[in-house]
Short mmCIF file of C-alpha atoms in Angstrom, two decimals:
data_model
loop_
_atom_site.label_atom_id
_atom_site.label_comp_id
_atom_site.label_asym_id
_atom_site.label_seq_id
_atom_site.Cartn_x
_atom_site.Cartn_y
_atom_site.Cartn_z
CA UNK A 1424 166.88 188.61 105.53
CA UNK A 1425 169.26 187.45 108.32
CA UNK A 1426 171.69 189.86 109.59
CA UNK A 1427 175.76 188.94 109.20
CA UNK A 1428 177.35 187.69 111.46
CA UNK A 1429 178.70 189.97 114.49
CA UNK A 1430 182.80 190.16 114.28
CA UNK A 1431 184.54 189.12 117.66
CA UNK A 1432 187.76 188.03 119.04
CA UNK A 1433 187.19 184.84 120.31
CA UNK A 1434 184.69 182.16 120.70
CA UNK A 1435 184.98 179.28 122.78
CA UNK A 1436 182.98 176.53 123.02
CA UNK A 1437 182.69 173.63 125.55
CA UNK A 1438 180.53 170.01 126.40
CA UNK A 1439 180.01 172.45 129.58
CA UNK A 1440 179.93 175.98 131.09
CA UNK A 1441 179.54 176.83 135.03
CA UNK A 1442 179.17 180.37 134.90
CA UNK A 1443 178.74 180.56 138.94
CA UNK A 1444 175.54 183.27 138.08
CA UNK A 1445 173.02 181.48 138.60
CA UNK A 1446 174.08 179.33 141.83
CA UNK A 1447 174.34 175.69 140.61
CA UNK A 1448 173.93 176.10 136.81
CA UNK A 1449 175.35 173.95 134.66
CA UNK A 1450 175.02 174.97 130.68
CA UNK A 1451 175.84 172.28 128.44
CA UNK A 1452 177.22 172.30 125.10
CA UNK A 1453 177.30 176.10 125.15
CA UNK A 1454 179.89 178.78 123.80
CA UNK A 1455 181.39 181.56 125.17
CA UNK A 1456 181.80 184.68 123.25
CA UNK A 1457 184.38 187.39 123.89
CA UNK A 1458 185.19 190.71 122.48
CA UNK A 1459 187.81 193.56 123.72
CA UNK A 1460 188.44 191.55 126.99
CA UNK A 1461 184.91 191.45 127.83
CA UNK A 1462 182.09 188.58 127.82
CA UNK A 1463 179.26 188.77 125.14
CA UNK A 1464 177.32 185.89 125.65
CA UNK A 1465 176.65 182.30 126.45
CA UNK A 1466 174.60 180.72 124.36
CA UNK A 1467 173.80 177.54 122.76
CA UNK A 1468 177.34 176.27 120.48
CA UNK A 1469 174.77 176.36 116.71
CA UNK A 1470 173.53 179.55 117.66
CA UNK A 1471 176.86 180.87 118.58
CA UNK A 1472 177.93 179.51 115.39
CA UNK A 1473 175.56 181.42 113.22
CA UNK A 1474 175.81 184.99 115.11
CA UNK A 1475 178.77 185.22 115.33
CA UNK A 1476 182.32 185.28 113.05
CA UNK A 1477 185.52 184.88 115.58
CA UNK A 1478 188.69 185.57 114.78
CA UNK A 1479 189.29 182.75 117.00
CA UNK A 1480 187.72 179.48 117.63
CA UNK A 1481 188.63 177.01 119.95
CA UNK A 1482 186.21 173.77 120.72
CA UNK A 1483 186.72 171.98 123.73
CA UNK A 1484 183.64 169.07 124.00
CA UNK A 1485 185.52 167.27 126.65
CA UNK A 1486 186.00 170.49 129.00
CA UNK A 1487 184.37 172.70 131.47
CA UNK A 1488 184.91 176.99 131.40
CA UNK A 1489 184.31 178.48 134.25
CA UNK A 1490 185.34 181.83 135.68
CA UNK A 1491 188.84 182.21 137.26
CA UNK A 1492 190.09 181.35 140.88
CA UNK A 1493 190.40 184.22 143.15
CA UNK A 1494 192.90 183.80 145.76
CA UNK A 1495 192.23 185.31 148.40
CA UNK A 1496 195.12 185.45 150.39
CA UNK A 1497 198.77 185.30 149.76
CA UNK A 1498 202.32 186.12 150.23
CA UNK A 1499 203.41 185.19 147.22
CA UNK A 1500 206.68 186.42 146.85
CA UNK A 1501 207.27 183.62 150.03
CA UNK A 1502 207.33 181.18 147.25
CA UNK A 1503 210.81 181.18 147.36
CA UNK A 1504 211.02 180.17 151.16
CA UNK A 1505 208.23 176.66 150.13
CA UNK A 1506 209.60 174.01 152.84
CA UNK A 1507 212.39 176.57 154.53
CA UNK A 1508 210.70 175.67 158.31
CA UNK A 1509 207.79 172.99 158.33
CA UNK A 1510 206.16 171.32 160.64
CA UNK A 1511 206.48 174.17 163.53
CA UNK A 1512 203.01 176.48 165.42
CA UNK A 1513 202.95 179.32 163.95
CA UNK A 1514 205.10 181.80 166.36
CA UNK A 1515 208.11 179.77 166.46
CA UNK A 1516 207.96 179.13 162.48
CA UNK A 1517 207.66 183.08 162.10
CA UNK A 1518 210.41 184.78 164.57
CA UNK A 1519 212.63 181.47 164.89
CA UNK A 1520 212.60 181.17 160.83
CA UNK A 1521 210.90 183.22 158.66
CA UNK A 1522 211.50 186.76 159.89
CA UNK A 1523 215.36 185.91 160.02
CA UNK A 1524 215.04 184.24 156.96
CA UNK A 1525 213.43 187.69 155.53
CA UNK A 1526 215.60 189.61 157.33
CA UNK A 1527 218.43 188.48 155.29
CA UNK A 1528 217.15 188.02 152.06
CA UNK A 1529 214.45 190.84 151.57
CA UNK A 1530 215.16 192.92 148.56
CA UNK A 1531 212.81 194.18 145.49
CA UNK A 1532 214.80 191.18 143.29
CA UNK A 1533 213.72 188.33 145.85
CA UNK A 1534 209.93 189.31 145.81
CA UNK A 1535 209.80 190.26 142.20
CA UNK A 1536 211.26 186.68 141.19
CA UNK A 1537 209.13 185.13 144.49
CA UNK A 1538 206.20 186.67 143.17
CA UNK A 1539 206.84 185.39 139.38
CA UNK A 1540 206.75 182.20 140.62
CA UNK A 1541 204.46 181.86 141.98
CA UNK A 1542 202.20 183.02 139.35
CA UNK A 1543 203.29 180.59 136.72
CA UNK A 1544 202.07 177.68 139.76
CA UNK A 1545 198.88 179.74 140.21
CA UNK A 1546 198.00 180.58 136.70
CA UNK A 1547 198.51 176.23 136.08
CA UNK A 1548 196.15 175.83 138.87
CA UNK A 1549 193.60 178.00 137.08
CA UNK A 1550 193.63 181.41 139.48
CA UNK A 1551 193.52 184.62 137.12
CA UNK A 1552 193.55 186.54 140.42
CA UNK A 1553 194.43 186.60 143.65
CA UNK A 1554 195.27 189.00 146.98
CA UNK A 1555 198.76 189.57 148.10
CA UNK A 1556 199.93 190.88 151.35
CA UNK A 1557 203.50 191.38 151.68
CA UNK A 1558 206.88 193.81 151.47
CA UNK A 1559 207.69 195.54 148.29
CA UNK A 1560 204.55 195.44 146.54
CA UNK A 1561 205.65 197.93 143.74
CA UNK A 1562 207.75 194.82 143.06
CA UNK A 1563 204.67 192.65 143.03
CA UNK A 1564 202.70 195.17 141.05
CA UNK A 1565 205.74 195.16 138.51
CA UNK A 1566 205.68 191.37 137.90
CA UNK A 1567 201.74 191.08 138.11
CA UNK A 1568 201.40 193.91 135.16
CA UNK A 1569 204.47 192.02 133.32
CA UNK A 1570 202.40 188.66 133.25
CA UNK A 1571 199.08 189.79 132.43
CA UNK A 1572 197.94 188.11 135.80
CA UNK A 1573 195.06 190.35 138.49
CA UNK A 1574 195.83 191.40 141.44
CA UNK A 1575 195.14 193.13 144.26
CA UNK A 1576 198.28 194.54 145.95
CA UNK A 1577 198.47 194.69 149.26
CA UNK A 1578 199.92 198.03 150.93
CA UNK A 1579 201.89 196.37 153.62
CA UNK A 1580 201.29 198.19 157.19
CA UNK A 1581 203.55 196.88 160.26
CA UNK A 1582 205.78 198.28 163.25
CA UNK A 1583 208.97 196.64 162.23
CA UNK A 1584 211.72 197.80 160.15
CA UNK A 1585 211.98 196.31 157.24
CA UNK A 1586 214.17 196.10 153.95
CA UNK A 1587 210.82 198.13 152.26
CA UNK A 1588 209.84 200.76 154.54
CA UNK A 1589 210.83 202.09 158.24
CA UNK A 1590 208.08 202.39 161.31
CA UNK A 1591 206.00 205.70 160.22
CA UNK A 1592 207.33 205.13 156.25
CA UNK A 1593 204.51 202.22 155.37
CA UNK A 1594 201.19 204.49 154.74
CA UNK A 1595 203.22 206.94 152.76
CA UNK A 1596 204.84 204.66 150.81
CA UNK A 1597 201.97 202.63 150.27
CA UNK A 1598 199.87 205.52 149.46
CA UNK A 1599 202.63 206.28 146.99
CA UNK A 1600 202.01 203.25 145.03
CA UNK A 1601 198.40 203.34 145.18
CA UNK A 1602 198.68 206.48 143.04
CA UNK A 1603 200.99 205.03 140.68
CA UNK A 1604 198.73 202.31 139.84
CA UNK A 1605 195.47 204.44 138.49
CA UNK A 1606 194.34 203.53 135.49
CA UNK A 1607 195.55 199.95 135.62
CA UNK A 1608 192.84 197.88 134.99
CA UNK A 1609 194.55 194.39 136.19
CA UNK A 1610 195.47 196.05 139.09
CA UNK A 1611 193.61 197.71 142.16
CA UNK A 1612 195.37 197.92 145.97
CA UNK A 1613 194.06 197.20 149.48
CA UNK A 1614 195.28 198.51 152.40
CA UNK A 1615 197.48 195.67 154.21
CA UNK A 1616 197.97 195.91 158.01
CA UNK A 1617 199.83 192.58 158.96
CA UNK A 1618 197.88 191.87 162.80
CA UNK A 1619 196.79 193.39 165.26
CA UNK A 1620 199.73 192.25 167.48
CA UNK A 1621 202.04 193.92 164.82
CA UNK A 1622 200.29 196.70 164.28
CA UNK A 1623 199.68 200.41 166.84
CA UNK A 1624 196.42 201.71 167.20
CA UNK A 1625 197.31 204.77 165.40
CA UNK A 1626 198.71 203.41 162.44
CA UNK A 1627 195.16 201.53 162.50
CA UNK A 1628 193.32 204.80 162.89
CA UNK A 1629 195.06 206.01 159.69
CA UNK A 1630 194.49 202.95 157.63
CA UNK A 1631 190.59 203.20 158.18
CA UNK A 1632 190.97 207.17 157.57
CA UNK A 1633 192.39 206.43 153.84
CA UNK A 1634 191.13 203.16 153.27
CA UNK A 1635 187.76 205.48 153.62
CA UNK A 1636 189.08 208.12 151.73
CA UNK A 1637 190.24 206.51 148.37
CA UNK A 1638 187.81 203.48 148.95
CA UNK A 1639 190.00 200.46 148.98
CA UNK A 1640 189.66 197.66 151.37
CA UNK A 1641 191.50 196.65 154.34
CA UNK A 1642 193.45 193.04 154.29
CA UNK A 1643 194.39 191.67 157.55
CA UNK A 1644 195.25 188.30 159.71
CA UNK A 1645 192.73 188.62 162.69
CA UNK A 1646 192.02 185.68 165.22
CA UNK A 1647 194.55 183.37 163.38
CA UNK A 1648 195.49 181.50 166.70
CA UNK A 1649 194.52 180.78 170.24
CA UNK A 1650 197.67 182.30 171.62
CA UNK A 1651 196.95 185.45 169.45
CA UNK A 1652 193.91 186.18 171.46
CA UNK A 1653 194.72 184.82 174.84
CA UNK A 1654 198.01 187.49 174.37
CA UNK A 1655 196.00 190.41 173.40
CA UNK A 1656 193.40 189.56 176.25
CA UNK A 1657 196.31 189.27 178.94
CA UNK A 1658 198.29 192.91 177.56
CA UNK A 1659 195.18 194.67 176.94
CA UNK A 1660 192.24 193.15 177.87
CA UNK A 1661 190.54 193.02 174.94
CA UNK A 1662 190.08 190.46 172.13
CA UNK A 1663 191.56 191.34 168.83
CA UNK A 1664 188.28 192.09 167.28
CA UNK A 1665 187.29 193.94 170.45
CA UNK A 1666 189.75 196.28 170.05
CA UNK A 1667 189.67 196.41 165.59
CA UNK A 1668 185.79 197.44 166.17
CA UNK A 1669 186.62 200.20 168.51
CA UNK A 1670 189.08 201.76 166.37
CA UNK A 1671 185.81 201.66 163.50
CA UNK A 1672 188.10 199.00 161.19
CA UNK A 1673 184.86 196.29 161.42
CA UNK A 1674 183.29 196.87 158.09
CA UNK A 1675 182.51 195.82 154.64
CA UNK A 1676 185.49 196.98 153.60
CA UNK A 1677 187.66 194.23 155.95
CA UNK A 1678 189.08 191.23 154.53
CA UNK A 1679 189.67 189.56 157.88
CA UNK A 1680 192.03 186.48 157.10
CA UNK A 1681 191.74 183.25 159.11
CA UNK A 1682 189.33 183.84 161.45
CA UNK A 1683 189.75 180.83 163.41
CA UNK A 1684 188.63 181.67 166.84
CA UNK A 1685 185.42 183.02 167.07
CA UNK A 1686 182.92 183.38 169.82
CA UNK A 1687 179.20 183.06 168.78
CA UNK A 1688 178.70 186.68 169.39
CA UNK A 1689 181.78 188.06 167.28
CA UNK A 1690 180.21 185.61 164.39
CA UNK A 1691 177.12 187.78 164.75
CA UNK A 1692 179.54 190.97 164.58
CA UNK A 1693 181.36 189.78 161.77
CA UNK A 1694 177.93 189.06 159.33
CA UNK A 1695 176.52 192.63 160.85
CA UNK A 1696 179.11 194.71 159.82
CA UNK A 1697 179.61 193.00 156.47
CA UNK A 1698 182.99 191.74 156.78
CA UNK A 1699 184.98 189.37 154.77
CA UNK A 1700 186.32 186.39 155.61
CA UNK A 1701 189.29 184.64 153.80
CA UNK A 1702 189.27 181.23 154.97
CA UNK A 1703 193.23 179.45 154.86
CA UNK A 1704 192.14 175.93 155.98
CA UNK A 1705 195.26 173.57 154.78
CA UNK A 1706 197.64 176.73 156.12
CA UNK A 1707 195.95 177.12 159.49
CA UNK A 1708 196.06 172.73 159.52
CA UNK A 1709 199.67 172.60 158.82
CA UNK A 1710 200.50 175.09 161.72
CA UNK A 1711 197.64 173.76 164.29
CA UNK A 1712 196.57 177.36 164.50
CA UNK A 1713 192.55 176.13 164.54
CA UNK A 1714 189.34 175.86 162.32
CA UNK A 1715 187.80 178.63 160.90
CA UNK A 1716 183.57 178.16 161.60
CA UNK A 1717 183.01 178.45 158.02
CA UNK A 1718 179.67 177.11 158.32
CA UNK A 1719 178.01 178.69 161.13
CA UNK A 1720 179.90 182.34 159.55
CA UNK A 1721 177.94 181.23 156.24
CA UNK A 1722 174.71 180.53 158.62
CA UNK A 1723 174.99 184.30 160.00
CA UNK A 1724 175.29 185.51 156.56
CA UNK A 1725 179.03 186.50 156.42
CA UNK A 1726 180.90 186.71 152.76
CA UNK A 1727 183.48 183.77 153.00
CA UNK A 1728 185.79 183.33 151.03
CA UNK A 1729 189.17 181.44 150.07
CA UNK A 1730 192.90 181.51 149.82
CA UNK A 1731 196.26 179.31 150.32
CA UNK A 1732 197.65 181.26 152.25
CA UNK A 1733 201.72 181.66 151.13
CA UNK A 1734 203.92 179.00 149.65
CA UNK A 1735 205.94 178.82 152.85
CA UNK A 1736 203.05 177.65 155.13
CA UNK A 1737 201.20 175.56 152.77
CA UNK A 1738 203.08 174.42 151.22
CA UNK A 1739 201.49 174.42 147.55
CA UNK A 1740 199.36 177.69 145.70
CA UNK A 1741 196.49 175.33 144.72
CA UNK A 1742 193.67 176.51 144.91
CA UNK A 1743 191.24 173.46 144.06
CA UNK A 1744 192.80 171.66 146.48
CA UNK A 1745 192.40 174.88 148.90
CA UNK A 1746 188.65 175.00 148.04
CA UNK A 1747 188.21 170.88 148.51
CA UNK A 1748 189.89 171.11 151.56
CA UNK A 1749 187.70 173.90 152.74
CA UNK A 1750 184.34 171.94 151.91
CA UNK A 1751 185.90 168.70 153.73
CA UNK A 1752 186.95 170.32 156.85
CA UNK A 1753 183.58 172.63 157.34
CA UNK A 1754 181.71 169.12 157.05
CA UNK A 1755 183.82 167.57 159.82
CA UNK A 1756 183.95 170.79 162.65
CA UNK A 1757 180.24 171.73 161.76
CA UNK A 1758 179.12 167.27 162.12
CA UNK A 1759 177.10 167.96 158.76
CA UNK A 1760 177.69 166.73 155.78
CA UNK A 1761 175.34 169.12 154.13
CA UNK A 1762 177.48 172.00 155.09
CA UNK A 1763 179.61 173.80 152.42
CA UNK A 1764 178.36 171.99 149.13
CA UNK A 1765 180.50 171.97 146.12
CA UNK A 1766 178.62 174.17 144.41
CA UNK A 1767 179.23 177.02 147.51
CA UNK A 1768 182.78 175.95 147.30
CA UNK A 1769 183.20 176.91 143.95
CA UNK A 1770 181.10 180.50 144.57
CA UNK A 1771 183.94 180.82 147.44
CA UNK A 1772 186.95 180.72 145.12
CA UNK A 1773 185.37 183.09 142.74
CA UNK A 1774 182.10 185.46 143.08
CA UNK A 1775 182.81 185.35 146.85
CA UNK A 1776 186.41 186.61 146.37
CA UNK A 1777 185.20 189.13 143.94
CA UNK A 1778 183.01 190.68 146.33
CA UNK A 1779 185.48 190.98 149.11
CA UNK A 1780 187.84 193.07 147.04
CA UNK A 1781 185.07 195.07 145.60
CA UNK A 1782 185.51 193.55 142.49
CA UNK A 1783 182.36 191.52 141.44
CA UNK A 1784 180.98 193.53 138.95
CA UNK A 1785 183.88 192.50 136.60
CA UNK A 1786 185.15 189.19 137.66
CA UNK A 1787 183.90 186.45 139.43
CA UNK A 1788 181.31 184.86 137.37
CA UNK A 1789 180.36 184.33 133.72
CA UNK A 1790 177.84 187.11 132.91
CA UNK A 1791 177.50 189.03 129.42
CA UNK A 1792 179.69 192.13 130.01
CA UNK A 1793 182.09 191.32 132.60
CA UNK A 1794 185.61 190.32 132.11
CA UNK A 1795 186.86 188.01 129.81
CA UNK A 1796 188.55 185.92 132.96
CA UNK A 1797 188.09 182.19 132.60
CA UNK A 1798 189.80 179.09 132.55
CA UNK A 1799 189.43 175.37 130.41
CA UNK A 1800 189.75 172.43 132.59
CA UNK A 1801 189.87 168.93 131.28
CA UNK A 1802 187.35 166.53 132.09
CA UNK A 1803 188.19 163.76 130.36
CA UNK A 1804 190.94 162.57 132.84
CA UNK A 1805 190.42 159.35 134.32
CA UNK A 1806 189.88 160.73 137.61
CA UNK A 1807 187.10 162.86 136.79
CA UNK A 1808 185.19 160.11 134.75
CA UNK A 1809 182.64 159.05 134.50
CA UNK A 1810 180.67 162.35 134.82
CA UNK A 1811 177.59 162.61 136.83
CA UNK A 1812 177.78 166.35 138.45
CA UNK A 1813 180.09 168.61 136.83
CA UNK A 1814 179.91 170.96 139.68
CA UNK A 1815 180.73 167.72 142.36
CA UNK A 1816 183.78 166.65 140.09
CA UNK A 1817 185.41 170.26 139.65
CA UNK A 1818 185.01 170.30 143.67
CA UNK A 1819 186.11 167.05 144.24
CA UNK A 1820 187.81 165.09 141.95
CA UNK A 1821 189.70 167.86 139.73
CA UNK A 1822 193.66 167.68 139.89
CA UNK A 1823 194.76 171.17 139.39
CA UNK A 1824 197.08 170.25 136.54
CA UNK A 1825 193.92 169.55 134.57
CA UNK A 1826 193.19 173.34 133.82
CA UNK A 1827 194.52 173.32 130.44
CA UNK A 1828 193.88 177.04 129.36
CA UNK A 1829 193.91 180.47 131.53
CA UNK A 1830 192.17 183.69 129.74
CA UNK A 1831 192.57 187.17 131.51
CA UNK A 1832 190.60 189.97 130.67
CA UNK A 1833 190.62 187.79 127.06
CA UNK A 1834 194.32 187.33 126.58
CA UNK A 1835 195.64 184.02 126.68
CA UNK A 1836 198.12 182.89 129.81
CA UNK A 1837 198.14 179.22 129.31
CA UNK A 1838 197.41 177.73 126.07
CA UNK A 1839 197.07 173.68 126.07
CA UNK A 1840 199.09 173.62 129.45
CA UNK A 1841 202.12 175.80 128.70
CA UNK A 1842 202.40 179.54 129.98
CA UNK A 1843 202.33 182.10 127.56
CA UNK A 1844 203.31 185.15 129.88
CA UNK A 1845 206.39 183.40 132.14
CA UNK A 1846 208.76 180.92 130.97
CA UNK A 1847 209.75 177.79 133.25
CA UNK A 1848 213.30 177.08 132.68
CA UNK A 1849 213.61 180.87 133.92
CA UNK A 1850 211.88 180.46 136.55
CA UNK A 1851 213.58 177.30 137.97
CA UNK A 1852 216.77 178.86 137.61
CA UNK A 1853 216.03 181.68 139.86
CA UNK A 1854 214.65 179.52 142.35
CA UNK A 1855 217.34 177.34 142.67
CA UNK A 1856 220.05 180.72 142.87
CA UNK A 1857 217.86 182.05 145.88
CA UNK A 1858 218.10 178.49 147.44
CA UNK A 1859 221.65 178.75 146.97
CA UNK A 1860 222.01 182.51 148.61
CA UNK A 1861 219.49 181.43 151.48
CA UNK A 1862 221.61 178.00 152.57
CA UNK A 1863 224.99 179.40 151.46
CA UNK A 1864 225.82 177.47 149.25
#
């Protein structure tokens, strides 16, 4: 006698499923079951059918699940300052603009409604998570919990004054936070030193002394520009990374963003001591800042992974355009084609990310008991027929727009293109007041 079928939230099936886990697999016409926010299977769409009795079914033959994007690095409440100061290096686009720009704006409003914009843009683009560094992350953690978006917060760590926090107020307030958040399941923190040209060697020491403590990792711009490490060289005589190993911060617990100049030796460091890369390739273009050796980093065995960087460098939050860009440009510094596949690209804006922030045995990939984070994405568009390699198209040929639903820990954030969690005319209207208060008019 068969048994009845199994009771479950949702079940979503699909012409074809990349569940990351296994590398390169490709599961056609297979279905996706979920249950309290959690996956139960993938399995063939009549066997699906016949275990189990959803209170939801969706069928999508012309689309592709796959897990969520992880970004792994943004500002993202600097979505309000997209196109404030373009086409400037880095240090004159930072203290001639954006710190001033900061300076007078900064307030728990402007990076609560920064931050909600920019993830309605992110959540479109198919990223159920991502990893934000910037000031007043309670306000981030507010809007992130509001929306039903993941996120790891970054606890903000820097010598300057600020609208947030005062020199010698950052840990404690940060540390704050972090308490406040336990028990969040959406929501986990990293400790978020800005650079180490912006940050003192004992406010270092007591980042790794907590970040060891309550076991959260550390999130920092290292080696983002030539001038970077040719200033730290000439003041101290040390390189950047020199100087982040001796104070014991050179670890599997570092998310070290950019990463563009490397020697071959501190590419050997970097893969020995387990750290994390987050690779910003169309941010570090747009500023000439340099090329992060993705390839031979991969080649030494480091965890790289991928991020936009913020809104105001970039200037978009896409991260399938991020991740193409990142397979194109390794190809081109690295003279082999070959190098960074699309199938790697893909494990870099997900499982990679997940592992970074400690965070892979929930997210990252489509395996029976992790979370229900996953997207739709339509491949029926003219510009990702015909189909020949699903993984090569979602690389390659996939316009962002065509992620047509967005599933976090099982709840719905887009549905058939339209957010369920932010609303747009909103969300234009408070961009368009801060552009107003920023020019003065």
């Amino acid at each position: 006698m068969p048994f009845p079928p199994i009771n479950i939230d949702l079940l979503v099936s699909a012409g074809h499923i990349v569940p990351i886990e296994p590398a390169g697999v490709v599961l056609e016409n297979h279905a996706l079951a979920v249950d309290q926010g959690r996956i139960l299977a993938l399995l063939p769409v009549n066997e699906a059918r016949a275990r189990y009795a959803p209170r939801k079914t969706l069928d999508l033959p012309g689309h592709a699940l796959m897990p969520g994007l992880i970004n792994m690095h943004t500002h993202s409440a600097m979505s309000l300052l997209r196109g404030i100061a373009d086409d400037l290096p880095l240090m004159d686009w930072l203290q001639g603009h954006i710190w001033p720009a900061e300076g007078a704006n900064m307030s728990y409003q402007f990076c609560h409604d920064g931050v909600r914009l920019a993830m309605a843009e992110m959540i479109r683009g198919g990223q159920t998570c991502f990893n934000d560094m910037y000031f007043f992350p309670d306000a981030t953690a507010a809007a992130v919990e509001a929306a039903g978006m993941r996120a790891a917060v970054g606890l903000i760590v820097i010598d300057f004054p600020s609208a947030w926090a005062q020199p010698g107020e950052y840990i404690h307030k940060g540390l704050a936070l972090h308490d406040s958040l336990r028990g969040k399941p959406l929501l986990k923190t990293t400790f978020a030193p800005h650079a180490p040209y912006t940050v003192n060697d004992e406010a270092l020491r007591q980042v790794r002394q907590y970040a060891t403590e309550l076991q959260i990792p550390i999130n920092m711009h290292i080696h983002e520009t030539a001038f970077e490490v040719e200033q730290a060289v000439a003041q101290t005589g040390k390189r950047p990374l020199q100087r982040l190993k001796e104070l014991d911060l050179l670890g599997p617990d570092l998310i070290a963003v950019h990463m563009t100049q490397l020697t071959d030796e501190e590419i050997e460091e970097v893969a020995h001591y387990g750290v994390h890369v987050a690779h910003c390739p169309e941010s570090n273009m747009k500023l000439a800042s340099g090329f992060c050796p993705v390839h031979r980093l991969m080649h030494a065995g480091a965890n790289v992974c991928v991020g936009t960087d913020g809104a105001a460098s970039n200037n978009d939050l896409d991260l399938f355009g991020e991740l193409r860009s990142a397979s194109l440009l390794a190809k081109v510094v690295s003279g082999d084609a070959r190098a960074l596949p699309a199938a790697k690209a893909l494990e870099m804006a997900t499982l990679a990310g997940a592992k970074a922030l400690g965070w892979d045995e929930s997210i990252g990939s489509l395996l029976p008991g992790k979370a229900a984070d996953f997207i739709a994405v339509d491949l029926a568009a003219l510009n990702t027929q015909p189909v020949y390699h699903v993984i090569s198209q979602l690389a390659y040929a996939l316009n962002s727009r065509q992620v047509d639903y967005v599933w976090v820990a099982g709840k719905p954030l887009l549905i058939e293109g339209q957010l369920q969690t932010l609303v747009e005319d909103e969300l234009r209207a408070k961009a368009s007041e801060w552009r107003n208060k920023i020019t003065n008019k």
